[in-house]
């Protein structure tokens, strides 16, 4: 094969998406989109062979299109030596003139542990700055702070096995069915096999809330109040474990007194959380009577200006009952990113040193001696939001961004994008050649001589290193493709800068295995069980052992042959006195309340088949079929009040920014709130960056932004025409801006791309010229057909018998069908009457449009599912047997159940 693989070759690696850390087996397949097919690794204990829709489609995302292949300096191709010399000189000069804290790094939970380690060593040990933060600050920082305050360490005490053994699973602020689907399937299997109960606490009726035992549609921002009420109820029910509390904890009396004063009765809790008293009582009773309870929480808890308090309220309940560190019970933080845990292990947050050490004098001395540090940072650095505000203020002059897209993902993203232009030196290590962050940085000429450097990084499938998942399990990411162009691993680029700054011995890593050995050795250095993170058993791991490394949990001290499944089972915590500490949460409150100018609360998050800013998942035709456009979910009553229609457009706005999104009227959406996904950027859509709307309000302890409750206004946008453009070439976003598009979104399809767009009124006389401008050809090159009276128009550009591009337009609110256009891009030359096929409204032969994809794993659309239901498939099992829908990761099952309910409901 072209990349040197052979048909019988296979590589065991780890999925690059969420924190579940699923094992993946990559196998060569000449019939696959890019020659490789992804399968679940049956031997990996995180997933036992199952993959979600994103993992299953990994082979579709590893192509060469859009890759950054060579270093550039100020837009001009450069050698690696020239680029690295310039970076080293820029850092040296910045520190000499402004001091070490004028330099910063912004990293990513997508990076491997080895990359993270070298970045932290360089900055905190040899540049003298702790301004090293990561997009994990947006994801898990509140959990980190909550763990450390309660346990004395950033320790997840349990394991995935507990999801199999629990009798009650409580999910708080977690849409696990979409965001952690493999773990969700384990929970569902437990429910079916053992009768486990499932409670979901979430303002929205998400896919996770479908068909479970109890959904608490809690008012935004009131999670801590609910769990304070639970703490009181557990005491009244006699469920506080006095022996455990007295022997292993401190501070319960203060936590209980505060809880009793604010949440002393079920009625008080119900009033404060917006829940029915009967539902609150049912939840409290379930927890009180079920010892084997696991509480799983994710971004709905963490992404809050009171995220640390919410975590504390949850942990307090587990500590009070002693339900921690034993099978089937405990608090469980569901990590968002594949290596957010590994980043924390090496000090990837600005308030941490490496190996789970903090900025205490003893730890600073210890790490400094181990590294032989030339300039050890002596205090915590700037957290993500503060860091970019310092860039805006001009106090941070030089910034190296690696593997993340802050111009889209950070709150108040418009300010972030503008701030990047102020840097004297901006270095971006990236896999792709174009994204919003790269586009935000002006050229050297525009920036008044400021330096802009782009470095081509290794992508998943080319990287070699380790990641750590949500249950503390370290797994290998292994390469199965050669590095393209001049792409290099991030750890190598960082080490080369360290060498150029005169620290050659400290950065003389021969390979990723050498970095991992040093990381493991530091974790064990002067540890002796005093710190939770210990990989001493790997401190002398040779290259062969590293290459063959099987998934393993930490801690793994010297001499251990297997990791420890659970912690705190012995009642020993990592505080100075060995006792866990109860915390007193602050009074639950929103950071900002809706008002007349911004009457709704914006909640942001992920959707099932996309990831972050879609730089990887956006390359997959399979993943683009489910929800191809940016949207906003609105409760029916709110939609009526604000004059919105399902499928129409709405403009969300506040003083920070604006976005124009497709309206989805959703009964499961809480009234007074709207939900919009985070994934779309200026690279793939127009006016769809929801990060521009999110306020830069953060938790005072964790620094994590409030991404779940920002006040916004909403208004309908009048649309005259809806259009779909399909073509072989990647469309230029400027074309749609110049054409006056009200909204547009691009998605990858087989053999090309599609753009769904909405426009204001268009004169029918100008339709051909308008279509030619969007397609990128002359009006004389078009074949077209239109009916101005009906508001219908279709045009196609065919060259040498092959369809190059086509457009279909309809008068709003109707939207043009286009499923039949996609296969025409890859079809054999169109001859005779077939040349008119792109102008038809449906495929020749009258086959039905499959409709929006429901099951991404097997490409099953809504239309065949509805047809199968009407012909007798009345259960998810029957539909799975007939169409295979829902039989892989299961994340589409809630949607299938809704279709079943709709089709079988009495007329």
Short mmCIF file of C-alpha atoms in Angstrom, two decimals, residues 16 29 54 102 117 189 198 231 253 285 294 337 361 419 427 429 453 459 477 526 586 592 601 659 682 722 789 878:
data_model
loop_
_atom_site.label_atom_id
_atom_site.label_comp_id
_atom_site.label_asym_id
_atom_site.label_seq_id
_atom_site.Cartn_x
_atom_site.Cartn_y
_atom_site.Cartn_z
CA UNK A 16 -8.09 10.74 20.39
CA UNK A 29 -8.18 -1.48 4.15
CA UNK A 54 -16.58 9.22 16.23
CA UNK A 102 5.97 37.91 29.54
CA UNK A 117 5.89 17.04 30.04
CA UNK A 189 -25.97 -2.91 30.51
CA UNK A 198 -30.28 5.71 36.84
CA UNK A 231 -26.40 15.83 52.84
CA UNK A 253 -20.11 19.79 61.35
CA UNK A 285 -34.75 8.31 49.18
CA UNK A 294 -21.81 6.24 41.93
CA UNK A 337 -10.59 15.18 26.66
CA UNK A 361 8.66 25.69 48.72
CA UNK A 419 -5.79 40.03 21.42
CA UNK A 427 4.04 30.43 17.67
CA UNK A 429 2.00 24.22 16.46
CA UNK A 453 5.57 31.20 13.29
CA UNK A 459 -1.35 14.21 14.08
CA UNK A 477 -1.08 6.05 21.20
CA UNK A 526 11.14 11.57 47.08
CA UNK A 586 -20.99 29.17 48.79
CA UNK A 592 -25.56 36.91 35.84
CA UNK A 601 -29.74 31.79 29.50
CA UNK A 659 -24.37 34.19 16.32
CA UNK A 682 -15.48 30.75 10.90
CA UNK A 722 -32.77 28.26 1.32
CA UNK A 789 -43.48 31.49 -9.42
CA UNK A 878 -36.20 -5.30 15.88
#
